[in-house]
């Protein structure tokens, strides 16, 4: 349909946005029916996913590798511009894909954690969160980034807080996230404000042109301040060590489906934003050569790989363990980007995708355990391999991916990341990456041993396998991660193009 | 053998085997040492037949580097001594056993030397349970 | 893709996937059919023109060369299929599907590694080897097997990581995937690869995984383990580092130290594990000397070793299955009820001791002869060491194992004879040992020979009068020394004990350092995370008073500290200007 084809970039924000609002309307008209609310959300999320795939194909088909859309037909500097290139098309794919899979997963999981009369509201907020994250990714306008960031953040706070029916601590975690997130958002707003002041535009590409046009922009204090505020704010959003403390609590206490969704998408979008700002607006020469931003980021990333992974080993709540492990994985992504060479960035971008698939699948598997047992302490996993074999098999395969075992997607990321480190000549980072793998072995191993090699203790609850929708969603992500671990040409090809695009853009 | 470590012995009522009879064992041992002596004396044969030294240069080396080639005297000679292999085998094993007995003083530990470290995890898991939530 | 033969790893790898779904009877059929089919496939490959056979695969943006066929890889190809066949028959009685599945998959991974044409392919199979084989260690059940398996995995993952890094460095240097061929130790990359091979081949100090994991597995598990991992590493060493002088010294150490431990070790399967390191020492020496004769000797000895060491492990496995222990102190007099096993064990013992007409005689002597005639360097000392080690082999593998298990003091135990499958497998191995020993020239034709492209030519005949007589003198007098010392009651008695080895480094020292030194730092780092200020020392004492860090309490950060930290980060970024 030409209408859809011509308006793709904006439709993939509008559809979940309106879909979310309609969810409330539907709930008011038809009353709270579990499958109605879920079915609607599923429809909208899969439609969005289809739109994203369409957009991706457009990008691949376009001669210069990007699609530009002017909102309201207002051209460039005045109107809001949506720009889709290889990089954000790839991130869009992650967000929409995970959104679709987790919505499928939510059917059984969410009603067990949230009272029936709130379901419509929940799915409304849920779709809004998807819209927000997609919007941030797709837009080429900095203020639009801020607005959509607020949408996605506010909805995330709400989604996490809904975990209170299972775990009262969700409220506190959400509040904490709200406070820190708001500080982060205001830092980002301040940064954008300074840039607007300097360049008189909100459009990213024009901002870059405007900055370069400033005769003394390399010494300009205002640019520096803008850079500092943006980077601090974004570090908070992507939970880069040491500004990560909001994340473990939020992920642990949120409803399972929410955790699976946010863990695979929200921080990735944060990473995307940070490097979009650094490469496209400031230019990597300014970010990395004029300012030693690279060193700071690499140090933060390396600490993120080591320290949270160590903390993960000692956790007794599996959700929290995975949350800490996510912090380490964010470290890998930031490291790859900050290496600013093609191999490293390819590794980082491909890891955005691979980690989303693996960790999303693992969080779903843990969610299934919570669905059956009511909680997910490490002790509850003892001998679970016999009672929930499919769920635990998915969890284990995902774990092998986290370790970076060959033929899983994690290996592909590790391979390119290592190559990036070697090419840049950062030997300590090579060791850090390998240490990260070994630490992952350590925390994953303990669980693996417990799941498969230990007999369930006396009086362990009799549990059956998770319901089919949960299993299908979990395995779809896990199989994706395996598929792209073996046939990585699609992901690596996309990521490679995105990397070279980003490196050239900032010249 | 230190018999106090071994229990058992053949179950009562079982017919003793050929090897169980001390006389037969003695015959066997005598036979064995006899064969040893014969192999030792086989070296005499080498007075009549040429004993090939192992330390011959290989054909390819000989042709390539004939000029610079000379064998290491000691090894070649030692190996061609009368009864060298017999003596080397005998003394080698005696040395081996003596040194090993010395090694035992250094490295022998009770059987639970490592396994006694193993009884922690369960306890910790319980503790973790209690500490949580 | 003109050739219709399959990639040699596929029959075993794909076949292994269906094994768990078959009934016991069908599994037994598959255990014979899969390796036999694989063997025919390899023979077929060998008969095809080498240039016609290539297989490529796209992976992670590279084109992998997954099939390289030459005489060296073919030799190991035959060997691994024969070993898988023997192992399959030997494990007929096993009910555990997991062991059949992982055993065959493990063999497939080894075959894949052998035929790998580039380093990334090698790495993929290298990791697969580690992961499939560890399940065989775990199959041993019990805490000991579980822990040993964990340590085994750690050793092999470390080896894999080294290989990975070395490969990545080579890729970064040249921009393309390095083929797996001869390497010089002239770069960090090749050093890492050397060390990766070294860990798997059992270099001294890294050898502990062998003596640790093999005795912990089941009867058939140990057989599989003994056949593939170390021999894959021998193959890789021969291909990658033939002629590397350092290997001569390393190999000499590997020949020597295990024979001392073998004398005093009580667990006979552990004795065999030490014996394995000793035999690999001979191979490493042969690879290090690096002439055509010595490397051929090394791979020939690897071939023979898989068969005769397998045979010894099988006989001990049968004892383990029937008695439940292979400790010398628990055994004795078993020949009365297990005559077949005793006989097969004696064949294995004769082979490993290099008795004429048995396989060890025609393979090991190649290495020793190559050492004696090596000209660029004086290796007389090495020859004396190897001769001493040969006598030592006779002591522990030739006499101690059969004597303490089957003869010695009658333990009064009358276990049943080994199951039929086991006896058939042992019979096949025994026949192979004798065939290789009796028809060496036929066997030598399978060896890569002059194709290796090394100095010297491949010409050797083991059966000379001098060689036979001197070997008999050495063996008989070594045996005389053992029996003499036994009669004089000077021979060390078996004692229930554990002998510490370099494993004390991995199992006591490292955990000790972890607990006493790294642990507190570890805690401190997590305290940085959990509480920015204060309480670090107190917390350290409380958590690390004993045991590994398993702090279960998770303390959320106070909002105040978070805001402080945000400010710190902001000032850090602002402060960047100062450093730029």
Short mmCIF file of C-alpha atoms in Angstrom, two decimals, chain A residues 17-256:
data_model
loop_
_atom_site.label_atom_id
_atom_site.label_comp_id
_atom_site.label_asym_id
_atom_site.label_seq_id
_atom_site.Cartn_x
_atom_site.Cartn_y
_atom_site.Cartn_z
CA UNK A 17 1.28 4.87 20.24
CA UNK A 18 -2.31 4.85 19.04
CA UNK A 19 -2.56 1.15 19.75
CA UNK A 20 -1.71 1.88 23.36
CA UNK A 21 -4.36 4.55 23.65
CA UNK A 22 -6.94 2.32 21.99
CA UNK A 23 -6.14 -0.42 24.46
CA UNK A 24 -7.57 1.76 27.22
CA UNK A 25 -10.60 2.53 25.10
CA UNK A 26 -11.16 -1.15 24.40
CA UNK A 27 -10.87 -1.91 28.08
CA UNK A 28 -13.45 0.72 28.95
CA UNK A 29 -15.91 -0.51 26.35
CA UNK A 30 -15.61 -4.27 26.71
CA UNK A 31 -14.51 -4.50 30.31
CA UNK A 32 -11.44 -6.32 31.46
CA UNK A 33 -11.02 -9.45 29.48
CA UNK A 34 -7.64 -11.07 29.70
CA UNK A 35 -7.28 -12.31 26.19
CA UNK A 36 -8.84 -9.26 24.61
CA UNK A 37 -6.25 -6.91 26.08
CA UNK A 38 -3.47 -9.29 25.27
CA UNK A 39 -4.72 -10.06 21.78
CA UNK A 40 -4.89 -6.39 20.93
CA UNK A 41 -1.40 -5.74 22.23
CA UNK A 42 -0.14 -8.76 20.32
CA UNK A 43 -1.75 -7.53 17.12
CA UNK A 44 -0.27 -4.05 17.49
CA UNK A 45 3.19 -5.27 18.43
CA UNK A 46 3.38 -7.71 15.54
CA UNK A 47 2.08 -5.09 13.14
CA UNK A 48 4.85 -2.81 14.38
CA UNK A 49 7.37 -5.57 13.89
CA UNK A 50 6.17 -6.04 10.33
CA UNK A 51 6.52 -2.30 9.71
CA UNK A 52 10.06 -2.37 11.06
CA UNK A 53 11.01 -5.23 8.76
CA UNK A 54 9.53 -3.29 5.88
CA UNK A 55 11.61 -0.26 6.85
CA UNK A 56 14.70 -2.38 7.12
CA UNK A 57 14.17 -3.70 3.61
CA UNK A 58 13.73 -0.12 2.40
CA UNK A 59 17.05 0.83 3.94
CA UNK A 60 18.80 -2.12 2.38
CA UNK A 61 17.24 -1.30 -0.97
CA UNK A 62 18.03 2.43 -0.92
CA UNK A 63 21.17 3.38 -2.82
CA UNK A 64 22.91 5.38 -0.09
CA UNK A 65 21.78 3.22 2.77
CA UNK A 66 19.39 5.54 4.53
CA UNK A 67 15.75 6.60 4.40
CA UNK A 68 14.73 10.14 5.32
CA UNK A 69 11.21 11.09 6.25
CA UNK A 70 9.98 14.60 6.94
CA UNK A 71 7.26 14.80 9.51
CA UNK A 72 4.29 16.83 8.22
CA UNK A 73 6.25 17.32 5.03
CA UNK A 74 8.26 20.08 6.64
CA UNK A 75 11.74 19.78 5.23
CA UNK A 76 15.04 19.41 7.09
CA UNK A 77 16.09 22.10 9.48
CA UNK A 78 12.60 23.35 10.35
CA UNK A 79 10.49 20.28 10.57
CA UNK A 80 11.22 17.05 12.43
CA UNK A 81 13.23 14.62 10.37
CA UNK A 82 13.16 10.84 10.79
CA UNK A 83 16.30 9.22 9.46
CA UNK A 84 16.74 5.48 9.22
CA UNK A 85 20.15 4.14 8.33
CA UNK A 86 21.75 0.74 8.86
CA UNK A 87 22.51 1.42 12.49
CA UNK A 88 19.14 2.45 13.74
CA UNK A 89 17.32 0.09 11.40
CA UNK A 90 19.16 -2.63 13.23
CA UNK A 91 18.26 -1.23 16.64
CA UNK A 92 14.64 -0.86 15.50
CA UNK A 93 14.66 -4.51 14.55
CA UNK A 94 15.86 -5.43 18.03
CA UNK A 95 13.26 -3.29 19.81
CA UNK A 96 10.31 -4.31 17.68
CA UNK A 97 11.35 -7.96 17.55
CA UNK A 98 11.75 -8.22 21.28
CA UNK A 99 8.52 -6.26 21.72
CA UNK A 100 6.65 -8.77 19.59
CA UNK A 101 8.19 -11.79 21.31
CA UNK A 102 7.65 -10.50 24.84
CA UNK A 103 4.04 -9.59 24.09
CA UNK A 104 3.45 -13.17 23.06
CA UNK A 105 5.17 -14.26 26.24
CA UNK A 106 3.05 -11.93 28.38
CA UNK A 107 -0.19 -13.87 27.87
CA UNK A 108 0.25 -16.14 30.87
CA UNK A 109 3.00 -14.35 32.64
CA UNK A 110 1.40 -10.95 33.14
CA UNK A 111 -2.02 -12.03 34.51
CA UNK A 112 -0.20 -14.01 37.19
CA UNK A 113 1.58 -10.88 38.37
CA UNK A 114 -0.94 -8.12 37.80
CA UNK A 115 -4.61 -7.98 38.87
CA UNK A 116 -7.10 -8.67 36.08
CA UNK A 117 -8.73 -5.26 36.11
CA UNK A 118 -5.46 -3.51 35.31
CA UNK A 119 -4.56 -5.52 32.27
CA UNK A 120 -5.79 -2.98 29.74
CA UNK A 121 -3.87 -0.23 31.44
CA UNK A 122 -0.82 -2.41 31.57
CA UNK A 123 -0.87 -3.19 27.88
CA UNK A 124 -1.55 0.47 27.08
CA UNK A 125 1.58 1.50 28.95
CA UNK A 126 3.45 -1.42 27.44
CA UNK A 127 2.68 -0.34 23.88
CA UNK A 128 3.57 3.24 24.73
CA UNK A 129 6.95 2.06 25.98
CA UNK A 130 7.55 0.26 22.69
CA UNK A 131 6.52 3.41 20.82
CA UNK A 132 8.87 5.53 22.90
CA UNK A 133 11.88 3.32 22.34
CA UNK A 134 11.21 3.00 18.63
CA UNK A 135 10.76 6.77 18.40
CA UNK A 136 14.07 7.55 20.06
CA UNK A 137 15.77 5.26 17.63
CA UNK A 138 14.12 6.47 14.50
CA UNK A 139 14.22 10.21 14.95
CA UNK A 140 16.91 12.51 13.63
CA UNK A 141 15.85 15.42 15.78
CA UNK A 142 17.39 15.95 19.18
CA UNK A 143 14.39 17.49 20.89
CA UNK A 144 12.23 14.72 19.57
CA UNK A 145 14.73 12.36 21.16
CA UNK A 146 14.16 14.03 24.48
CA UNK A 147 10.37 13.90 24.24
CA UNK A 148 10.30 10.26 23.27
CA UNK A 149 12.90 9.50 25.91
CA UNK A 150 10.52 10.90 28.48
CA UNK A 151 7.70 8.77 27.09
CA UNK A 152 9.76 5.64 27.26
CA UNK A 153 11.16 6.47 30.70
CA UNK A 154 7.83 7.32 32.31
CA UNK A 155 6.25 4.19 30.91
CA UNK A 156 9.21 2.13 32.14
CA UNK A 157 8.78 3.49 35.67
CA UNK A 158 5.13 2.56 35.54
CA UNK A 159 5.79 -0.89 34.14
CA UNK A 160 8.38 -1.65 36.80
CA UNK A 161 6.14 -0.37 39.56
CA UNK A 162 3.45 -2.80 38.44
CA UNK A 163 5.63 -5.54 39.78
CA UNK A 164 4.39 -4.54 43.25
CA UNK A 165 1.67 -7.18 43.26
CA UNK A 166 4.30 -9.89 43.28
CA UNK A 167 7.02 -8.03 45.11
CA UNK A 168 6.49 -4.84 47.08
CA UNK A 169 10.09 -3.82 46.53
CA UNK A 170 9.19 -3.03 42.94
CA UNK A 171 7.74 0.28 44.14
CA UNK A 172 10.98 1.36 45.72
CA UNK A 173 12.98 0.19 42.73
CA UNK A 174 10.72 2.14 40.39
CA UNK A 175 11.02 5.24 42.54
CA UNK A 176 14.77 4.94 42.55
CA UNK A 177 14.82 4.54 38.82
CA UNK A 178 12.50 7.52 38.51
CA UNK A 179 14.76 9.79 40.51
CA UNK A 180 17.93 8.76 38.74
CA UNK A 181 16.26 8.58 35.37
CA UNK A 182 14.87 12.09 35.80
CA UNK A 183 18.29 13.45 36.70
CA UNK A 184 19.68 11.69 33.64
CA UNK A 185 16.93 13.03 31.42
CA UNK A 186 17.42 16.57 32.65
CA UNK A 187 21.15 16.27 31.98
CA UNK A 188 20.35 15.19 28.46
CA UNK A 189 17.93 18.09 28.09
CA UNK A 190 20.59 20.52 29.32
CA UNK A 191 23.09 19.11 26.85
CA UNK A 192 20.66 19.45 23.98
CA UNK A 193 19.87 22.98 25.15
CA UNK A 194 23.49 24.04 25.01
CA UNK A 195 23.86 22.57 21.55
CA UNK A 196 20.72 24.37 20.39
CA UNK A 197 22.13 27.59 21.81
CA UNK A 198 25.36 27.13 19.88
CA UNK A 199 24.01 25.98 16.56
CA UNK A 200 20.45 27.22 16.43
CA UNK A 201 19.10 23.90 15.22
CA UNK A 202 17.74 20.68 16.65
CA UNK A 203 18.39 18.48 13.66
CA UNK A 204 21.31 16.14 14.29
CA UNK A 205 23.01 16.46 10.93
CA UNK A 206 22.69 20.24 10.98
CA UNK A 207 23.94 20.37 14.53
CA UNK A 208 27.09 18.59 13.44
CA UNK A 209 27.52 21.00 10.55
CA UNK A 210 26.89 23.92 12.87
CA UNK A 211 29.44 22.69 15.40
CA UNK A 212 32.11 22.15 12.82
CA UNK A 213 31.38 25.58 11.43
CA UNK A 214 32.18 27.20 14.80
CA UNK A 215 35.68 28.49 14.35
CA UNK A 216 36.95 27.47 17.76
CA UNK A 217 34.68 24.54 18.50
CA UNK A 218 37.49 22.35 19.72
CA UNK A 219 38.28 24.77 22.50
CA UNK A 220 34.73 25.95 23.03
CA UNK A 221 33.75 25.52 26.68
CA UNK A 222 30.05 25.35 25.91
CA UNK A 223 30.56 22.40 23.60
CA UNK A 224 32.53 20.71 26.33
CA UNK A 225 29.79 21.29 28.88
CA UNK A 226 27.17 20.01 26.48
CA UNK A 227 29.30 16.93 25.86
CA UNK A 228 29.76 16.29 29.56
CA UNK A 229 26.08 16.65 30.40
CA UNK A 230 24.97 14.48 27.52
CA UNK A 231 27.47 11.75 28.22
CA UNK A 232 26.67 11.67 31.94
CA UNK A 233 22.96 11.61 31.26
CA UNK A 234 23.26 8.92 28.65
CA UNK A 235 25.59 6.83 30.81
CA UNK A 236 22.79 6.77 33.32
CA UNK A 237 20.26 5.76 30.69
CA UNK A 238 22.38 2.92 29.39
CA UNK A 239 23.41 1.95 32.93
CA UNK A 240 27.09 2.17 32.21
CA UNK A 241 29.23 1.47 35.23
CA UNK A 242 29.46 3.30 37.62
CA UNK A 243 26.05 4.88 36.97
CA UNK A 244 24.27 1.58 36.87
CA UNK A 245 22.81 1.21 40.33
CA UNK A 246 19.23 1.73 39.35
CA UNK A 247 19.24 -1.25 37.05
CA UNK A 248 19.56 -4.40 39.17
CA UNK A 249 16.72 -3.47 41.48
CA UNK A 250 14.46 -2.38 38.66
CA UNK A 251 15.01 -5.54 36.65
CA UNK A 252 14.72 -7.84 39.62
CA UNK A 253 11.39 -6.63 40.93
CA UNK A 254 9.60 -5.78 37.70
CA UNK A 255 7.10 -8.26 36.24
CA UNK A 256 8.88 -10.97 34.26
#
